[in-house]
Amino acid sequence: ATRHIPDQVLMRGYPTGSMFCFAFIRPVGHEPALLSLQHAEGSSIFGCNEYAIYSNLLLDIAPGVRTQVINVTTRCDTSKSSRMDAWVVLWHRIAADGRYQLHSWIVKAQPNAVFVPTRLRHALKKAQLRTSDELYVNSCRPRLQGPLTVLSQKATKRLSEGVSRCAQRLVRGPCDLSNDSFVETCLLKVLRVHQTNRTPVTTQGTCHAPQGWRSCRPSWVVAFHPFDTLLGYHECWANAMS
């Protein structure tokens, strides 16, 4: 069940339009080091109003920053139950922690995405979306999966309550929590959450790759993806901030 946040807490601390951002990382490979770099540079989820990092192991990302452990496998299991259960566990944990209730927008970011939160915040504000609505913000072209999942608070509540139903109804799903196509299908096909295309949330890379996108210089792009090496990530972030 979702942890109840007292009204007096809900009304203080974060302005309208605030963002709770999180990532799920694998405990081996390049992702923990990428998160450590992002923390040092203040990039990606660390530029949001509040952040959380989930993994299936307890990891030290930076001084005072640790992963929150959820009981899922990071191996690519071909069984339907294994694939779907991972999504159920993750979104039930988001609901149980309750922190999303303090914010207007909830963002799941890929660990290897060079994500600029200030640009996303500006794009959402410019679109004049009502944060009280159930909204799934499209950040990619149709049938392609971008590096960000952007939901309003009410859509997050709907997803956390309905994700088990999606796991039962959807026949196919991705093998791991780095692929958000299951969430999109769950939101749009099963839960019927409204998808808005009014917001100029642009991502480049796996979603849309014009010539020269890896320079990371266009100032209107919210996220560049993927950048799997520390040097590549650092250079992209530096160019985006220049």
mmCIF file of C-alpha atoms in Angstrom:
data_model
loop_
_atom_site.group_PDB
_atom_site.id
_atom_site.type_symbol
_atom_site.label_atom_id
_atom_site.label_comp_id
_atom_site.label_asym_id
_atom_site.label_seq_id
_atom_site.Cartn_x
_atom_site.Cartn_y
_atom_site.Cartn_z
ATOM 1 C CA ALA A 1 0.000 0.000 0.000
ATOM 2 C CA THR A 2 1.089 3.569 -0.602
ATOM 3 C CA ARG A 3 2.527 5.245 2.470
ATOM 4 C CA HIS A 4 0.317 8.132 3.593
ATOM 5 C CA ILE A 5 2.027 11.530 3.505
ATOM 6 C CA PRO A 6 0.410 14.028 5.928
ATOM 7 C CA ASP A 7 -1.196 17.088 4.324
ATOM 8 C CA GLN A 8 1.143 19.459 6.136
ATOM 9 C CA VAL A 9 4.119 17.684 4.542
ATOM 10 C CA LEU A 10 2.527 17.688 1.093
ATOM 11 C CA MET A 11 2.082 21.442 1.301
ATOM 12 C CA ARG A 12 5.679 22.366 2.082
ATOM 13 C CA GLY A 13 9.131 21.962 0.657
ATOM 14 C CA TYR A 14 8.568 21.545 -3.104
ATOM 15 C CA PRO A 15 7.037 23.995 -5.584
ATOM 16 C CA THR A 16 4.480 23.186 -8.258
ATOM 17 C CA GLY A 17 6.288 21.504 -11.124
ATOM 18 C CA SER A 18 8.813 19.728 -8.900
ATOM 19 C CA MET A 19 10.262 16.417 -10.085
ATOM 20 C CA PHE A 20 10.990 13.123 -8.352
ATOM 21 C CA CYS A 21 13.483 11.237 -10.521
ATOM 22 C CA PHE A 22 14.796 7.717 -10.165
ATOM 23 C CA ALA A 23 16.861 5.090 -11.927
ATOM 24 C CA PHE A 24 17.175 1.331 -11.711
ATOM 25 C CA ILE A 25 20.755 0.093 -12.119
ATOM 26 C CA ARG A 26 22.396 -3.283 -12.512
ATOM 27 C CA PRO A 27 24.995 -3.958 -9.799
ATOM 28 C CA VAL A 28 27.685 -5.061 -12.273
ATOM 29 C CA GLY A 29 28.969 -3.353 -15.377
ATOM 30 C CA HIS A 30 29.198 0.360 -16.130
ATOM 31 C CA GLU A 31 25.984 1.638 -14.547
ATOM 32 C CA PRO A 32 27.153 2.152 -10.909
ATOM 33 C CA ALA A 33 30.169 4.141 -12.125
ATOM 34 C CA LEU A 34 27.943 6.241 -14.380
ATOM 35 C CA LEU A 35 25.707 7.109 -11.437
ATOM 36 C CA SER A 36 28.757 8.055 -9.367
ATOM 37 C CA LEU A 37 29.883 10.403 -12.147
ATOM 38 C CA GLN A 38 26.417 11.901 -12.451
ATOM 39 C CA HIS A 39 26.356 12.581 -8.712
ATOM 40 C CA ALA A 40 29.740 14.324 -8.899
ATOM 41 C CA GLU A 41 28.591 16.495 -11.815
ATOM 42 C CA GLY A 42 25.061 17.096 -10.544
ATOM 43 C CA SER A 43 23.615 15.690 -13.747
ATOM 44 C CA SER A 44 20.655 13.473 -14.612
ATOM 45 C CA ILE A 45 18.465 12.463 -11.645
ATOM 46 C CA PHE A 46 20.739 14.389 -9.259
ATOM 47 C CA GLY A 47 19.504 17.647 -10.780
ATOM 48 C CA CYS A 48 15.899 16.890 -9.829
ATOM 49 C CA ASN A 49 14.156 18.096 -6.677
ATOM 50 C CA GLU A 50 14.431 14.608 -5.202
ATOM 51 C CA TYR A 51 15.950 11.361 -6.433
ATOM 52 C CA ALA A 52 16.229 7.650 -5.673
ATOM 53 C CA ILE A 53 18.332 4.800 -7.034
ATOM 54 C CA TYR A 54 17.077 1.212 -7.049
ATOM 55 C CA SER A 55 19.009 -2.001 -7.591
ATOM 56 C CA ASN A 56 18.875 -5.620 -6.524
ATOM 57 C CA LEU A 57 22.012 -5.119 -4.400
ATOM 58 C CA LEU A 58 23.060 -2.492 -1.854
ATOM 59 C CA LEU A 59 25.655 -0.269 -3.524
ATOM 60 C CA ASP A 60 27.522 2.840 -2.412
ATOM 61 C CA ILE A 61 27.196 5.355 -5.240
ATOM 62 C CA ALA A 62 28.708 8.347 -3.458
ATOM 63 C CA PRO A 63 29.273 9.424 0.167
ATOM 64 C CA GLY A 64 25.838 9.203 1.784
ATOM 65 C CA VAL A 65 24.199 7.942 -1.410
ATOM 66 C CA ARG A 66 23.186 4.283 -1.588
ATOM 67 C CA THR A 67 20.895 2.208 -3.711
ATOM 68 C CA GLN A 68 17.561 1.069 -2.343
ATOM 69 C CA VAL A 69 17.260 -2.684 -2.685
ATOM 70 C CA ILE A 70 14.359 -4.361 -4.454
ATOM 71 C CA ASN A 71 14.069 -8.115 -4.838
ATOM 72 C CA VAL A 72 14.240 -8.607 -8.609
ATOM 73 C CA THR A 73 16.544 -10.446 -10.953
ATOM 74 C CA THR A 74 18.690 -8.577 -13.469
ATOM 75 C CA ARG A 75 19.208 -11.653 -15.622
ATOM 76 C CA CYS A 76 17.217 -11.950 -18.838
ATOM 77 C CA ASP A 77 14.754 -14.674 -17.924
ATOM 78 C CA THR A 78 12.489 -15.805 -20.728
ATOM 79 C CA SER A 79 9.584 -16.692 -18.441
ATOM 80 C CA LYS A 80 6.667 -14.278 -18.549
ATOM 81 C CA SER A 81 6.246 -14.271 -14.768
ATOM 82 C CA SER A 82 9.854 -13.271 -14.151
ATOM 83 C CA ARG A 83 9.695 -10.410 -16.645
ATOM 84 C CA MET A 84 6.440 -9.008 -15.352
ATOM 85 C CA ASP A 85 7.123 -9.516 -11.656
ATOM 86 C CA ALA A 86 10.131 -7.214 -11.856
ATOM 87 C CA TRP A 87 7.916 -4.346 -13.010
ATOM 88 C CA VAL A 88 5.328 -5.068 -10.335
ATOM 89 C CA VAL A 89 7.988 -5.035 -7.612
ATOM 90 C CA LEU A 90 9.554 -1.782 -8.826
ATOM 91 C CA TRP A 91 6.354 0.262 -9.110
ATOM 92 C CA HIS A 92 4.919 -1.146 -5.909
ATOM 93 C CA ARG A 93 8.122 -0.014 -4.204
ATOM 94 C CA ILE A 94 7.772 3.488 -5.660
ATOM 95 C CA ALA A 95 4.260 3.596 -4.216
ATOM 96 C CA ALA A 96 5.307 2.166 -0.844
ATOM 97 C CA ASP A 97 8.117 4.702 -0.435
ATOM 98 C CA GLY A 98 5.549 7.422 -1.022
ATOM 99 C CA ARG A 99 7.987 10.163 -1.983
ATOM 100 C CA TYR A 100 6.392 10.668 -5.387
ATOM 101 C CA GLN A 101 3.363 12.147 -3.619
ATOM 102 C CA LEU A 102 5.407 15.252 -2.845
ATOM 103 C CA HIS A 103 6.022 16.101 -6.494
ATOM 104 C CA SER A 104 4.164 17.109 -9.637
ATOM 105 C CA TRP A 105 6.181 14.934 -12.022
ATOM 106 C CA ILE A 106 7.832 11.527 -11.702
ATOM 107 C CA VAL A 107 10.673 10.652 -14.066
ATOM 108 C CA LYS A 108 12.365 7.292 -14.613
ATOM 109 C CA ALA A 109 15.696 7.875 -16.379
ATOM 110 C CA GLN A 110 17.960 5.362 -18.033
ATOM 111 C CA PRO A 111 21.352 5.239 -16.244
ATOM 112 C CA ASN A 112 23.217 5.916 -19.501
ATOM 113 C CA ALA A 113 21.091 8.909 -20.529
ATOM 114 C CA VAL A 114 22.631 12.377 -20.395
ATOM 115 C CA PHE A 115 19.482 13.903 -18.940
ATOM 116 C CA VAL A 116 19.140 17.661 -18.286
ATOM 117 C CA PRO A 117 16.360 18.129 -15.685
ATOM 118 C CA THR A 118 16.203 21.936 -16.031
ATOM 119 C CA ARG A 119 15.243 21.535 -19.689
ATOM 120 C CA LEU A 120 12.533 19.013 -18.897
ATOM 121 C CA ARG A 121 11.134 21.254 -16.178
ATOM 122 C CA HIS A 122 11.041 24.166 -18.611
ATOM 123 C CA ALA A 123 9.356 22.086 -21.338
ATOM 124 C CA LEU A 124 6.662 20.834 -18.977
ATOM 125 C CA LYS A 125 5.980 24.339 -17.694
ATOM 126 C CA LYS A 126 5.871 25.779 -21.220
ATOM 127 C CA ALA A 127 3.268 23.204 -22.270
ATOM 128 C CA GLN A 128 0.970 24.432 -19.462
ATOM 129 C CA LEU A 129 -0.106 20.918 -18.566
ATOM 130 C CA ARG A 130 -2.340 20.482 -15.551
ATOM 131 C CA THR A 131 -0.347 18.529 -13.012
ATOM 132 C CA SER A 132 -3.607 17.393 -11.424
ATOM 133 C CA ASP A 133 -4.392 15.253 -14.514
ATOM 134 C CA GLU A 134 -3.346 11.679 -15.273
ATOM 135 C CA LEU A 135 -0.667 12.268 -17.896
ATOM 136 C CA TYR A 136 2.013 10.231 -19.656
ATOM 137 C CA VAL A 137 4.350 12.598 -21.485
ATOM 138 C CA ASN A 138 5.625 11.349 -24.827
ATOM 139 C CA SER A 139 9.367 11.923 -25.252
ATOM 140 C CA CYS A 140 9.940 9.832 -28.356
ATOM 141 C CA ARG A 141 8.547 9.049 -31.785
ATOM 142 C CA PRO A 142 5.712 6.495 -32.034
ATOM 143 C CA ARG A 143 6.715 2.869 -31.410
ATOM 144 C CA LEU A 144 10.196 3.873 -30.261
ATOM 145 C CA GLN A 145 11.284 3.853 -26.630
ATOM 146 C CA GLY A 146 13.123 6.885 -25.325
ATOM 147 C CA PRO A 147 15.399 7.114 -22.277
ATOM 148 C CA LEU A 148 12.833 8.880 -20.072
ATOM 149 C CA THR A 149 9.462 7.874 -18.653
ATOM 150 C CA VAL A 150 7.636 11.031 -17.526
ATOM 151 C CA LEU A 151 4.418 10.745 -15.520
ATOM 152 C CA SER A 152 2.212 13.074 -13.551
ATOM 153 C CA GLN A 153 1.646 12.229 -9.899
ATOM 154 C CA LYS A 154 -1.832 10.860 -10.596
ATOM 155 C CA ALA A 155 -0.590 8.722 -13.479
ATOM 156 C CA THR A 156 2.088 7.283 -11.188
ATOM 157 C CA LYS A 157 -0.560 6.373 -8.640
ATOM 158 C CA ARG A 158 -2.639 4.752 -11.379
ATOM 159 C CA LEU A 159 0.355 2.790 -12.635
ATOM 160 C CA SER A 160 1.392 1.538 -9.203
ATOM 161 C CA GLU A 161 -2.165 0.370 -8.527
ATOM 162 C CA GLY A 162 -2.663 -1.207 -11.958
ATOM 163 C CA VAL A 163 0.731 -2.699 -12.800
ATOM 164 C CA SER A 164 -0.251 -6.122 -11.424
ATOM 165 C CA ARG A 165 -3.253 -6.171 -13.758
ATOM 166 C CA CYS A 166 -0.965 -5.327 -16.672
ATOM 167 C CA ALA A 167 1.382 -8.165 -15.743
ATOM 168 C CA GLN A 168 -1.540 -10.566 -15.902
ATOM 169 C CA ARG A 169 -2.982 -9.268 -19.176
ATOM 170 C CA LEU A 170 0.071 -8.532 -21.301
ATOM 171 C CA VAL A 171 1.514 -11.575 -23.019
ATOM 172 C CA ARG A 172 4.913 -10.190 -23.859
ATOM 173 C CA GLY A 173 7.287 -7.881 -22.078
ATOM 174 C CA PRO A 174 10.945 -6.866 -21.924
ATOM 175 C CA CYS A 175 13.536 -8.965 -20.149
ATOM 176 C CA ASP A 176 14.724 -6.313 -17.719
ATOM 177 C CA LEU A 177 13.933 -3.027 -16.041
ATOM 178 C CA SER A 178 16.045 -0.960 -18.435
ATOM 179 C CA ASN A 179 13.353 -1.298 -21.116
ATOM 180 C CA ASP A 180 10.263 0.802 -20.462
ATOM 181 C CA SER A 181 8.116 -0.507 -23.327
ATOM 182 C CA PHE A 182 6.122 -2.605 -20.843
ATOM 183 C CA VAL A 183 5.254 0.523 -18.847
ATOM 184 C CA GLU A 184 4.141 2.373 -21.969
ATOM 185 C CA THR A 185 1.925 -0.504 -23.084
ATOM 186 C CA CYS A 186 0.512 -0.864 -19.576
ATOM 187 C CA LEU A 187 -0.326 2.843 -19.349
ATOM 188 C CA LEU A 188 -1.809 3.265 -22.807
ATOM 189 C CA LYS A 189 -3.404 -0.085 -23.632
ATOM 190 C CA VAL A 190 -4.558 -1.395 -20.252
ATOM 191 C CA LEU A 191 -4.891 1.550 -17.862
ATOM 192 C CA ARG A 192 -5.868 4.080 -20.554
ATOM 193 C CA VAL A 193 -3.789 6.919 -19.132
ATOM 194 C CA HIS A 194 -3.791 9.955 -21.410
ATOM 195 C CA GLN A 195 -0.660 10.422 -23.500
ATOM 196 C CA THR A 196 0.168 14.020 -24.312
ATOM 197 C CA ASN A 197 2.175 15.040 -27.359
ATOM 198 C CA ARG A 198 1.871 18.750 -26.630
ATOM 199 C CA THR A 199 5.113 18.890 -24.701
ATOM 200 C CA PRO A 200 8.291 19.587 -26.669
ATOM 201 C CA VAL A 201 10.268 16.963 -24.740
ATOM 202 C CA THR A 202 12.931 15.939 -27.233
ATOM 203 C CA THR A 203 15.451 13.145 -26.770
ATOM 204 C CA GLN A 204 18.179 12.203 -29.224
ATOM 205 C CA GLY A 205 20.012 8.935 -29.808
ATOM 206 C CA THR A 206 17.991 5.737 -29.689
ATOM 207 C CA CYS A 207 14.817 7.794 -30.111
ATOM 208 C CA HIS A 208 15.847 10.249 -32.821
ATOM 209 C CA ALA A 209 19.365 10.426 -34.233
ATOM 210 C CA PRO A 210 20.032 13.381 -36.553
ATOM 211 C CA GLN A 211 23.550 13.736 -37.903
ATOM 212 C CA GLY A 212 25.946 14.928 -35.219
ATOM 213 C CA TRP A 213 23.639 14.199 -32.290
ATOM 214 C CA ARG A 214 26.512 12.799 -30.211
ATOM 215 C CA SER A 215 27.939 16.315 -29.920
ATOM 216 C CA CYS A 216 25.140 16.959 -27.377
ATOM 217 C CA ARG A 217 25.039 20.647 -28.291
ATOM 218 C CA PRO A 218 21.377 21.325 -29.226
ATOM 219 C CA SER A 219 20.036 23.356 -26.311
ATOM 220 C CA TRP A 220 16.413 22.186 -26.719
ATOM 221 C CA VAL A 221 17.170 18.476 -26.233
ATOM 222 C CA VAL A 222 16.194 17.111 -22.822
ATOM 223 C CA ALA A 223 18.224 13.881 -22.952
ATOM 224 C CA PHE A 224 20.943 12.288 -25.101
ATOM 225 C CA HIS A 225 21.162 8.499 -25.107
ATOM 226 C CA PRO A 226 23.055 6.206 -24.886
ATOM 227 C CA PHE A 227 26.461 7.073 -23.418
ATOM 228 C CA ASP A 228 27.963 4.022 -21.733
ATOM 229 C CA THR A 229 31.531 5.177 -21.044
ATOM 230 C CA LEU A 230 32.561 7.657 -18.368
ATOM 231 C CA LEU A 231 34.530 9.766 -20.853
ATOM 232 C CA GLY A 232 31.699 9.821 -23.385
ATOM 233 C CA TYR A 233 29.151 10.721 -20.735
ATOM 234 C CA HIS A 234 31.333 13.479 -19.270
ATOM 235 C CA GLU A 235 32.030 15.039 -22.674
ATOM 236 C CA CYS A 236 28.352 14.982 -23.631
ATOM 237 C CA TRP A 237 27.323 16.627 -20.346
ATOM 238 C CA ALA A 238 30.067 19.267 -20.679
ATOM 239 C CA ASN A 239 28.948 20.103 -24.228
ATOM 240 C CA ALA A 240 25.299 20.271 -23.178
ATOM 241 C CA MET A 241 26.189 22.717 -20.403
ATOM 242 C CA SER A 242 28.505 24.896 -22.519
#
